[in-house]
CSV table of C-alpha atoms in Angstrom, one decimal:
chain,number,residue,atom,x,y,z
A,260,UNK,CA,-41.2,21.3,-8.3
A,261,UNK,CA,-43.1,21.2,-5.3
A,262,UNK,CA,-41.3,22.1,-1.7
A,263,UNK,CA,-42.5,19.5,0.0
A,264,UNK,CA,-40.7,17.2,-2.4
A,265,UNK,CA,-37.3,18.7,-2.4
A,266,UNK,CA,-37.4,19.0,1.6
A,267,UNK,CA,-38.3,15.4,2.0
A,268,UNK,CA,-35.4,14.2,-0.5
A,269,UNK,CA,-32.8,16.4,1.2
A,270,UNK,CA,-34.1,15.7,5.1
A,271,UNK,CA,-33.5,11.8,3.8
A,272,UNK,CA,-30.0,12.4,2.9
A,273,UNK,CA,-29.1,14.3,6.2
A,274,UNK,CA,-30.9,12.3,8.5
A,275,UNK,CA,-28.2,9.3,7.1
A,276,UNK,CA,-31.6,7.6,6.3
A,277,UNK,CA,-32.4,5.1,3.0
A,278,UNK,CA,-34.8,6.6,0.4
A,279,UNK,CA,-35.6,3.1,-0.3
A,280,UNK,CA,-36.8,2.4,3.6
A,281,UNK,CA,-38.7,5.7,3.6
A,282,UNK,CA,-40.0,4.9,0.2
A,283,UNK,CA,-41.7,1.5,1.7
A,284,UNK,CA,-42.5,3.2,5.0
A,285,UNK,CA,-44.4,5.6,2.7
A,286,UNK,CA,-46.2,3.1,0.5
A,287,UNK,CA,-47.6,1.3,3.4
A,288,UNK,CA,-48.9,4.3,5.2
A,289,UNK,CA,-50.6,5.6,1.4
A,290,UNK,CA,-48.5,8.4,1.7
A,291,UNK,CA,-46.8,10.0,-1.8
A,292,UNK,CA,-43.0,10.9,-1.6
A,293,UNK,CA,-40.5,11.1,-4.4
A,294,UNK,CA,-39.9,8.1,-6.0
A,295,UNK,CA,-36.5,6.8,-7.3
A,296,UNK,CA,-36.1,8.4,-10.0
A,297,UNK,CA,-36.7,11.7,-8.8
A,298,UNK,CA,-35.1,11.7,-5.2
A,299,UNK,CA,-32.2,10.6,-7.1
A,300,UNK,CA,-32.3,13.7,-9.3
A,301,UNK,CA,-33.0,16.2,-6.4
A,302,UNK,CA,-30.2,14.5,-5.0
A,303,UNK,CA,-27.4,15.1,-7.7
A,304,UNK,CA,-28.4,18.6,-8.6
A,305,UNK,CA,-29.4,20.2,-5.4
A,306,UNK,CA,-28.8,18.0,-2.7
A,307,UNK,CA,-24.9,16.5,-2.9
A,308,UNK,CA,-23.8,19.5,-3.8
A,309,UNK,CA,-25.4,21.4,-0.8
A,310,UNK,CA,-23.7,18.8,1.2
A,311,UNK,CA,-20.3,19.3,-0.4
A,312,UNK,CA,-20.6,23.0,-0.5
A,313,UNK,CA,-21.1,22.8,3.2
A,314,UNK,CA,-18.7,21.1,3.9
A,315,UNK,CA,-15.7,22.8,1.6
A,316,UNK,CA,-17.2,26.1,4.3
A,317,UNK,CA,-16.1,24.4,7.5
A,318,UNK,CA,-13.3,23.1,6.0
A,319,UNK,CA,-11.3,25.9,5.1
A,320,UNK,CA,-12.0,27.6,8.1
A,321,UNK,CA,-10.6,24.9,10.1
A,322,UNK,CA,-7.4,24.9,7.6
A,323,UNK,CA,-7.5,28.7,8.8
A,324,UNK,CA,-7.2,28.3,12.2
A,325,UNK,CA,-4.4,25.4,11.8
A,326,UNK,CA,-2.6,27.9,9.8
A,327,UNK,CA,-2.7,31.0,12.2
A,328,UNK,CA,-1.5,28.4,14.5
A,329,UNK,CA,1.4,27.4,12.3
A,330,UNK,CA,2.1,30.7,11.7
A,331,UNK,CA,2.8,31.6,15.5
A,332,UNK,CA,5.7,28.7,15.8
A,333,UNK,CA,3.8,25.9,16.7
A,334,UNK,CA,3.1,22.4,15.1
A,335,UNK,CA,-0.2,20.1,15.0
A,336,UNK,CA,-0.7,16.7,16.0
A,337,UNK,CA,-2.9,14.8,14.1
A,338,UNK,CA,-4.5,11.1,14.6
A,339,UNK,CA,-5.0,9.5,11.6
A,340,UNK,CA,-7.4,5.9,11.2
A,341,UNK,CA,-9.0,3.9,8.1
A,342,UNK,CA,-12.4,2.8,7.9
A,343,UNK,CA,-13.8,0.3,5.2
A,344,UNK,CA,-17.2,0.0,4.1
A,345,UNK,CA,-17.5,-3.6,4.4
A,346,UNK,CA,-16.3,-5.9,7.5
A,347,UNK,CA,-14.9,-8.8,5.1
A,348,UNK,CA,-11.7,-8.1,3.1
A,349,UNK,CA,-13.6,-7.2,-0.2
A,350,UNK,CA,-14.1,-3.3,0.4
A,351,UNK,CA,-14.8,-1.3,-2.3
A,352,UNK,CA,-14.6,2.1,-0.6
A,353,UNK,CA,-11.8,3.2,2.1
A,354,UNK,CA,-12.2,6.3,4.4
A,355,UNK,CA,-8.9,7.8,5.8
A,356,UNK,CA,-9.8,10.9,8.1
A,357,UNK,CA,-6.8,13.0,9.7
A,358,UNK,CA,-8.5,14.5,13.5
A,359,UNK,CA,-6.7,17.1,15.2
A,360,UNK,CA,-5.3,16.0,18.7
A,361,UNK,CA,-6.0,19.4,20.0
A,362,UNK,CA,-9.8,20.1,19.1
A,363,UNK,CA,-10.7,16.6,18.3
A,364,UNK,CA,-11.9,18.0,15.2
A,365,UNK,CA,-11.9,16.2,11.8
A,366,UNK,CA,-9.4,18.1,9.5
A,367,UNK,CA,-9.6,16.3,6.4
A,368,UNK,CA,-10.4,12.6,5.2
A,369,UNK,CA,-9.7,10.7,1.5
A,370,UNK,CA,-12.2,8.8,0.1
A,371,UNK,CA,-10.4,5.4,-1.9
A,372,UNK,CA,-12.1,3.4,-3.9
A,373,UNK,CA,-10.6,-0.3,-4.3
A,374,UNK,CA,-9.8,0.1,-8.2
A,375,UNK,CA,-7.4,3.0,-7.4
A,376,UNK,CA,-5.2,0.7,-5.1
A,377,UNK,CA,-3.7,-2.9,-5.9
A,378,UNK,CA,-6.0,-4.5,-3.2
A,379,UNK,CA,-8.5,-3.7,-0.4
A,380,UNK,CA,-5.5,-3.6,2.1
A,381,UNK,CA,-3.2,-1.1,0.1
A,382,UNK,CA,-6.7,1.5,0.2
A,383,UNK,CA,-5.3,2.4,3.4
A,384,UNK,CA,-1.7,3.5,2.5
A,385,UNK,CA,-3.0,5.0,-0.5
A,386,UNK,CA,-5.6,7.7,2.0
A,387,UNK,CA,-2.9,8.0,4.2
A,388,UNK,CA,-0.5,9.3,1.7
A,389,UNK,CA,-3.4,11.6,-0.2
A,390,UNK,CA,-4.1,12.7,3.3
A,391,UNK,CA,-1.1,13.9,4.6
A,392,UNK,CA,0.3,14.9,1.2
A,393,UNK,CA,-2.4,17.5,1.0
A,394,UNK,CA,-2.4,19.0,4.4
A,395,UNK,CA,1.5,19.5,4.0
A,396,UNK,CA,1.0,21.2,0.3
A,397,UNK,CA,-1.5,23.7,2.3
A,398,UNK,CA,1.1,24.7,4.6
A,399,UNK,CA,0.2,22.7,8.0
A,400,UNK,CA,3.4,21.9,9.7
A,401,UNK,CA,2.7,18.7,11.5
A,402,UNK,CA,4.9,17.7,14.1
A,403,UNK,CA,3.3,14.0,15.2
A,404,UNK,CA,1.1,12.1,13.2
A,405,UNK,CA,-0.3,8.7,15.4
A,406,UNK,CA,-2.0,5.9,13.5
A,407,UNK,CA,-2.2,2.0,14.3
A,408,UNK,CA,0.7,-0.3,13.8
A,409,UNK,CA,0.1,-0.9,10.2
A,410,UNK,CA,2.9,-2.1,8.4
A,411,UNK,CA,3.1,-0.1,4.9
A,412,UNK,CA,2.6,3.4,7.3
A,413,UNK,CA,5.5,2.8,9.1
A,414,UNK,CA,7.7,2.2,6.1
A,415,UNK,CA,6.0,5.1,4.4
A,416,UNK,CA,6.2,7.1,7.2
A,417,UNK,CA,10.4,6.0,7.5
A,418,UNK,CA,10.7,6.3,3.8
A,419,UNK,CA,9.3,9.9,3.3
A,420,UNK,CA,8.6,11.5,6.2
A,421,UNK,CA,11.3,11.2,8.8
A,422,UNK,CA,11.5,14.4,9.8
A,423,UNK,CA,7.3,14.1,11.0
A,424,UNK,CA,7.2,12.1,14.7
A,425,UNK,CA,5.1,8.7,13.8
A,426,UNK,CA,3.7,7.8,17.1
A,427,UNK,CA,1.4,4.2,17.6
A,428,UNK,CA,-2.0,4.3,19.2
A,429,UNK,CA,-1.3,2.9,22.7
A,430,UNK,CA,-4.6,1.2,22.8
A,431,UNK,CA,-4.6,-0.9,19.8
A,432,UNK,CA,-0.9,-2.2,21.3
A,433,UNK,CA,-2.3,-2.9,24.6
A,434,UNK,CA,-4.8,-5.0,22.6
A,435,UNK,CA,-2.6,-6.7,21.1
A,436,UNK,CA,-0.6,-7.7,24.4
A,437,UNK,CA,-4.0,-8.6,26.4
A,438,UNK,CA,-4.8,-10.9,23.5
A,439,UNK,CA,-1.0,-12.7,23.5
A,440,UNK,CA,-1.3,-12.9,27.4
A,441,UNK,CA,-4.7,-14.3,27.4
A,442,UNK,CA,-3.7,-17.2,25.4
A,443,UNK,CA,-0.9,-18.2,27.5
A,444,UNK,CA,-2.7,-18.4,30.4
A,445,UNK,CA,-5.1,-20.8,29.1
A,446,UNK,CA,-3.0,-23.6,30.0
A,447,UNK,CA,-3.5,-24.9,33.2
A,448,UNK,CA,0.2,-24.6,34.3
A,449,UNK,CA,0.1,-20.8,33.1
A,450,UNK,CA,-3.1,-19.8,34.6
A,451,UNK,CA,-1.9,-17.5,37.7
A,452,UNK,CA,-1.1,-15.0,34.9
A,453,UNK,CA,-5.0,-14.8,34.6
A,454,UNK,CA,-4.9,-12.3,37.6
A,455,UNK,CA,-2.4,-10.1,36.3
A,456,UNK,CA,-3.6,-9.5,32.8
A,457,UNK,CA,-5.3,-6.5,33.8
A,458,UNK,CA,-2.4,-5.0,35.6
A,459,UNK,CA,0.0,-5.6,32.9
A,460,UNK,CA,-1.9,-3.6,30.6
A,461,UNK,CA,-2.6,-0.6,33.2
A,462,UNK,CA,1.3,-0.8,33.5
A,463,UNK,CA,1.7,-0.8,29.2
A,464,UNK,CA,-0.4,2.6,29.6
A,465,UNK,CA,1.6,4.0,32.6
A,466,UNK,CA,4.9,3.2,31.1
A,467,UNK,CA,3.9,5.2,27.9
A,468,UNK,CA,2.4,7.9,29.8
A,469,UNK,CA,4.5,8.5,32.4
A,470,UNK,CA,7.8,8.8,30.1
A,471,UNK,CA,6.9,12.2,28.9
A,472,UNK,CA,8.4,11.5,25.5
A,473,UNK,CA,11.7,9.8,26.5
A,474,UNK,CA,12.2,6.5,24.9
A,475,UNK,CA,14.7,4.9,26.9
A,476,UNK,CA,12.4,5.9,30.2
A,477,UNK,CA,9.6,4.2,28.4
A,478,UNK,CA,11.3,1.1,27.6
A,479,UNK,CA,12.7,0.3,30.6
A,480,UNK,CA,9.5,1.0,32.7
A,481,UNK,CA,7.7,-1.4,30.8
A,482,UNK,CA,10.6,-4.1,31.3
A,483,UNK,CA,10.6,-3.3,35.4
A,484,UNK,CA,7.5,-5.6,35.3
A,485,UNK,CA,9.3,-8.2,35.5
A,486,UNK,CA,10.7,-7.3,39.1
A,487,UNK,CA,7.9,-6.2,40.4
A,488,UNK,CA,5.6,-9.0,39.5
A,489,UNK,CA,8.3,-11.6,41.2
A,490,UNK,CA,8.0,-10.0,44.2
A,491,UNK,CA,11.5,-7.6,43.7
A,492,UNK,CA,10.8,-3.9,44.3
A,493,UNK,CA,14.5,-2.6,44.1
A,494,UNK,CA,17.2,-4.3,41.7
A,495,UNK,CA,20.6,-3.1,40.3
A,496,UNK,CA,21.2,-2.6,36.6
A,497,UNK,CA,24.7,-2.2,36.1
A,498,UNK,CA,25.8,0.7,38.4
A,499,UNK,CA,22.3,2.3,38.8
A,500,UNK,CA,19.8,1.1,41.3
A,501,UNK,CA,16.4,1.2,41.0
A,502,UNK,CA,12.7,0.8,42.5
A,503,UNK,CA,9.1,0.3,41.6
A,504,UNK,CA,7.2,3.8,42.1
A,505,UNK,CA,4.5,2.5,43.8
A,506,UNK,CA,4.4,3.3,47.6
A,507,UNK,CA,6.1,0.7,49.9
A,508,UNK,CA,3.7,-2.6,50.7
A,509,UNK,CA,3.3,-3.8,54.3
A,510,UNK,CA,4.4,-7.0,55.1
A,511,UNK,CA,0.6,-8.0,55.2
A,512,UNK,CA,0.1,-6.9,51.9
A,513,UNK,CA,3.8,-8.9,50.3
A,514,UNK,CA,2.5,-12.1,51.9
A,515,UNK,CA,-0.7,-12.0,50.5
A,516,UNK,CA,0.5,-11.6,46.7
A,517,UNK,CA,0.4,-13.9,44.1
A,518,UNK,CA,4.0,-13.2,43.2
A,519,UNK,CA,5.0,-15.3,39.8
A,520,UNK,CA,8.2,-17.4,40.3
A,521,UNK,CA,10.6,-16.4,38.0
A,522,UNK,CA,10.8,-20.2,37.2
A,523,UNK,CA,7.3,-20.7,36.8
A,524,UNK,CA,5.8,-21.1,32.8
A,525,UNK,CA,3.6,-18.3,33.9
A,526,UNK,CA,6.7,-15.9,34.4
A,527,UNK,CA,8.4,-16.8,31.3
A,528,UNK,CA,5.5,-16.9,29.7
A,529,UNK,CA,5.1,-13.3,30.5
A,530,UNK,CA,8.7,-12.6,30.0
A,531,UNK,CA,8.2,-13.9,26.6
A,532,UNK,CA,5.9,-11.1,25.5
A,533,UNK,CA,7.4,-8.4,27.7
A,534,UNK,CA,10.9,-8.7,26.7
A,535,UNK,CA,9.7,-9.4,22.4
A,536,UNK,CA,11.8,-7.5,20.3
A,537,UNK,CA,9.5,-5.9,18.1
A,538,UNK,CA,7.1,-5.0,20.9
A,539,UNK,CA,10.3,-3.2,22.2
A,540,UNK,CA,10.5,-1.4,18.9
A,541,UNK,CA,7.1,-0.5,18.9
A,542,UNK,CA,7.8,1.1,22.8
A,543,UNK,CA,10.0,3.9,21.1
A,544,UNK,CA,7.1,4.9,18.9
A,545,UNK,CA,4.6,5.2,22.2
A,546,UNK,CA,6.5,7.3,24.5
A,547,UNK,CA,4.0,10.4,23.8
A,548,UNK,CA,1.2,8.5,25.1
A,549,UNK,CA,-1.1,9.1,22.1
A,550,UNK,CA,-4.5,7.3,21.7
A,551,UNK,CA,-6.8,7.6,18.7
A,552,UNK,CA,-10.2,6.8,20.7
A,553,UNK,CA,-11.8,10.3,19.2
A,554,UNK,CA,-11.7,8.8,15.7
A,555,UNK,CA,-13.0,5.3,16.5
A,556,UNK,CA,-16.0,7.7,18.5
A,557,UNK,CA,-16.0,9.5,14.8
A,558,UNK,CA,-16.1,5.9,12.9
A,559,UNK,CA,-18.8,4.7,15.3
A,560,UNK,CA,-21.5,7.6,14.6
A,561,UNK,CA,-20.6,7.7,10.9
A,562,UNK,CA,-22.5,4.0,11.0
A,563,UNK,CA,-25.4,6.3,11.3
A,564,UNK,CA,-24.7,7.7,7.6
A,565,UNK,CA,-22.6,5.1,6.1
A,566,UNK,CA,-24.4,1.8,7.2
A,567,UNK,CA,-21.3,-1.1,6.2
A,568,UNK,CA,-23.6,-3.1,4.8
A,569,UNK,CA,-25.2,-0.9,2.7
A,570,UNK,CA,-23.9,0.0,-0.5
A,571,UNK,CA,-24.1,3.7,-2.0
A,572,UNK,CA,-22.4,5.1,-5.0
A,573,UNK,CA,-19.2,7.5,-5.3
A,574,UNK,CA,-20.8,10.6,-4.8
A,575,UNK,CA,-23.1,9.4,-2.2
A,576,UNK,CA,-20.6,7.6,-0.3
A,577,UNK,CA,-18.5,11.2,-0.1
A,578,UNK,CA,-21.7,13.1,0.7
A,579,UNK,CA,-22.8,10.7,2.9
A,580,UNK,CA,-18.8,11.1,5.0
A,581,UNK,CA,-18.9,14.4,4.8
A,582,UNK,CA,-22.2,14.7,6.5
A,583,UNK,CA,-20.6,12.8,9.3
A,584,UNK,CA,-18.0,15.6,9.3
A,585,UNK,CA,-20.1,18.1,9.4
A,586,UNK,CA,-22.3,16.0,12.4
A,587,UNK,CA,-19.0,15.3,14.8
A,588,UNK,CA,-17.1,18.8,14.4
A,589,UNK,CA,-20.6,20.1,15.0
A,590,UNK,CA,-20.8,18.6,18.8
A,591,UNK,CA,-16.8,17.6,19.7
A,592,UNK,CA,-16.4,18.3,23.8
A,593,UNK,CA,-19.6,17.6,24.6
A,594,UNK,CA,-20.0,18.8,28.3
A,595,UNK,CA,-21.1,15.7,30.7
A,596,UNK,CA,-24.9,15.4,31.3
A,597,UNK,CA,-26.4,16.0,34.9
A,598,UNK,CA,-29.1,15.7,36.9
A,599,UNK,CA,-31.6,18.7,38.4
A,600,UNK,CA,-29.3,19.0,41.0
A,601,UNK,CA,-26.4,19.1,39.1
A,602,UNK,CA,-24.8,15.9,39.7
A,603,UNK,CA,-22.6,14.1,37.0
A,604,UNK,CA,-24.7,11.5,35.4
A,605,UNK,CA,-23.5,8.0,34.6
A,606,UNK,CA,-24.5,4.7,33.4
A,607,UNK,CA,-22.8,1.2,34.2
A,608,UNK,CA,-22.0,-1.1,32.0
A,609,UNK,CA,-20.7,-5.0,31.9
A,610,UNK,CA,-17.9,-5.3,28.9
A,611,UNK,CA,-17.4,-8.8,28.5
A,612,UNK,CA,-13.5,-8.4,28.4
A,613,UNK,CA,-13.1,-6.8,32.0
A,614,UNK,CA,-15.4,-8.9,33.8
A,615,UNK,CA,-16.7,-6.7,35.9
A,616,UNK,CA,-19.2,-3.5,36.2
A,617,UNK,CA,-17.8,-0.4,34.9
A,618,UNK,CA,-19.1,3.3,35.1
A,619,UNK,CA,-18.9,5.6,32.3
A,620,UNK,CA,-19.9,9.1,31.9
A,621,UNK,CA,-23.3,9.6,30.1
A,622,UNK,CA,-22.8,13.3,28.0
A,623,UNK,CA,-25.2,15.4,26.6
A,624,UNK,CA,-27.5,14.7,23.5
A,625,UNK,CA,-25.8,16.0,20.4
A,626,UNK,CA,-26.8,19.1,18.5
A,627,UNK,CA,-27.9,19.1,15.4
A,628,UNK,CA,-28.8,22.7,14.1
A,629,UNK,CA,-26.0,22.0,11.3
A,630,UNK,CA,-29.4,20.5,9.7
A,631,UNK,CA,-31.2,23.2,9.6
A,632,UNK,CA,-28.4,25.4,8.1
A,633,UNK,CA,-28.3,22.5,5.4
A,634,UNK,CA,-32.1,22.7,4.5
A,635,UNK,CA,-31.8,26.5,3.7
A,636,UNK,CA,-28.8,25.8,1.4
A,637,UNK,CA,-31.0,23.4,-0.1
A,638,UNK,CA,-33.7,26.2,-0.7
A,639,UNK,CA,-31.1,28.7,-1.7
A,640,UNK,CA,-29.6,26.6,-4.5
A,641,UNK,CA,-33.1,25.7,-5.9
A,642,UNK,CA,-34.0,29.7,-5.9
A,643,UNK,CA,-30.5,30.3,-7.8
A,644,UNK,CA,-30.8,31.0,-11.1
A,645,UNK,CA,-27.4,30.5,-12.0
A,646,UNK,CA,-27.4,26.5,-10.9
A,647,UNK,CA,-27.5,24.0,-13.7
A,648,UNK,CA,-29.9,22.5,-12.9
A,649,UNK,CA,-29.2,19.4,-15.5
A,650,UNK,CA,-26.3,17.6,-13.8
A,651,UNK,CA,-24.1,18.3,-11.0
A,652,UNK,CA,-20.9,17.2,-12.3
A,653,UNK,CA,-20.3,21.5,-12.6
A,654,UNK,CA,-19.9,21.4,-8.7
A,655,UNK,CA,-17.7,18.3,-8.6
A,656,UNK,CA,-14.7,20.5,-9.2
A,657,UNK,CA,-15.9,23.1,-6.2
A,658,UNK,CA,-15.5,21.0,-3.5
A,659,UNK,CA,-12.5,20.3,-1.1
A,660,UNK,CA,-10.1,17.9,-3.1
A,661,UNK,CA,-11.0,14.6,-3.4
A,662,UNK,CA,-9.3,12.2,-5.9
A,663,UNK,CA,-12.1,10.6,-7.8
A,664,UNK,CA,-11.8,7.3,-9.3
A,665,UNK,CA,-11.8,7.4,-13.4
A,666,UNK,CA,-14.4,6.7,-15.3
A,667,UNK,CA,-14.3,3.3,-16.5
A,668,UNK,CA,-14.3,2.7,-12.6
């Protein structure tokens, strides 16, 4: 086999790229490269498994660490968030990945396909509870596990697992809420809620964040919003009294308020969705303040491997997610970028949804030298000897466990 060939195969695969892309950039330039049949060989024997090997190395350290941890008295928190291969409903492949709160790090993820589960929706529940059954059967001892408001988690979670905090994702609520009070203030008798929409959800994250894990605190900060945004400041609530924690307003700025009349459509709109029962329910779930934003990061740059629109085979598709592992444990806490003179960098944006010019941090370009270690293991496994070099299905069994669909899937 020539070098050049096996390098070109393997830089494909870790570069997330498509052999079939390359193949045609190839052909139109005159330029040989491995054709299907034998990038596809290079990348059962020598490739995948250099992946998985890889990947089963940073692994277990990270299980390591979490362990010492453990072992000292102390919990983890984990995030945990599913990600489909396809953005319709008919998904065959599921991705559940569990990322520590503390180091942002990516501690373990379950790869579903659709024909293990009852439908594309239950893949989720069925990661989720391969996930965190593993983690606990190596000894983690996970105090708070915080996902998105899906239904069949919470009931797991209630069912199995009470003794394991299950928080919600504060952002995906706050979502939720924007969405509810955007549609009642399209009517033109509801529209001075327009103004406030913004506010209300600032206040969703400051009543969660501020409670510092008391429920009741959390609850009944989010309910003060309906004082404050009448215009009432201190109110009595049986025999306690209490008041907004923002610093007094002058009588300049009171005047000048939109204040909702608690008669008004647009208050009881509001008071509608503030005061919603389940919403309420949700509240006791959010009074850590935890957000999964590092994992929709993670989903976001494992585009770059996993394209949703592309489909890839079993192996491939784990190969493929564990390369984006390896790629975001390999560059989590990036430092912010600056200029020569050591200025914070940033770069503005326009979201449609706020309206307005926003400016966020621009970070430094990610590292990449897990590549290069990955293109040695590549060499290394061709120069050994003691590789089959027939079929791959001997390293299937070495890697990190992963429950692999049957084969008449």
């Amino acid at each position: 086999m020539a070098e050049n060939n096996l390098l070109i195969s393997a830089s494909i695969l870790f570069t997330g790229a498509s052999h079939t892309t390359l193949l045609d950039w190839a052909n139109l330039l005159h330029t040989p490269i491995p054709k299907n049949t034998q990038f596809y060989k290079m990348q059962e024997v020598y490739i995948i498994p250099t992946v998985q090997q890889a990947y089963r190395d940073q692994h277990e350290e990270i299980i390591k660490r979490l362990l010492e941890h453990c072992a000292s008295g102390h919990t983890i928190d984990l995030s945990g968030d599913a990600r489909c291969d396809s953005p319709s409903f008919s998904s065959k492949y599921c991705t559940y990945s569990f990322l520590d709160d503390a180091t942002k790090e990516i501690v373990h993820f379950e790869l579903v396909q659709v024909t293990e589960a009852s439908s594309s929706v239950a893949m989720e529940l069925t990661g989720f509870q391969r996930g965190l059954d593993y983690l606990l059967e190596r000894g983690l001892k996970v105090g708070v596990v915080t996902t998105d408001r899906s239904p069949s988690v919470r009931k797991f979670m209630r069912e199995n697992y009470s003794s394991i905090q299950h928080e919600f994702d504060i952002w995906h609520v706050a979502k939720g809420v924007k969405k509810k009070l955007m549609a009642i203030s399209s009517k033109k008798d509801t529209k001075p809620l327009e103004e406030w929409i913004k506010s209300i959800t600032n206040h969703l994250y400051y009543s969660c964040g501020s409670s510092k894990g008391d429920k009741e605190v959390c609850v009944g900060r989010w309910t003060s919003l309906l004082n404050h945004i009448s215009g009432i400041h201190r109110w009595e609530d049986g025999d306690s009294e209490y008041t907004c924690q923002h610093p007094p307003l002058t009588e300049d700025q009171q005047r000048r308020k939109k204040w909702l009349d608690k008669n008004s459509p647009a208050f009881l709109g509001l008071q509608s969705v503030v005061m919603d029962k389940n919403l309420q329910r949700d509240l006791n779930q959010m009074a850590l303040c935890k957000l999964t934003g590092s994992l929709e990061v993670y989903h976001s740059s494992m585009l770059k491997y996993a394209q949703k629109r592309v489909h890839y085979g079993y192996d491939g598709m784990r190969a493929r997610t564990q390369l984006a592992i390896l790629d975001h444990n390999a560059n989590v806490e990036r430092p912010q970028a600056t200029t020569k003179k050591g200025e914070l960098r940033h770069r503005f944006v326009y979201p449609k949804q706020s309206d307005h010019w926003v400016a966020k941090p621009i970070y430094r370009k990610t590292q990449q030298a897990f590549r290069d270690d990955l293109m040695q293991r590549v060499l290394d496994r061709r120069h050994n000897r003691h590789i089959l070099r027939t079929s791959s299905s001997s390293t299937a069994s070495e890697v990190a466990p992963q429950h692999r669909p049957s084969a008449k899937t």
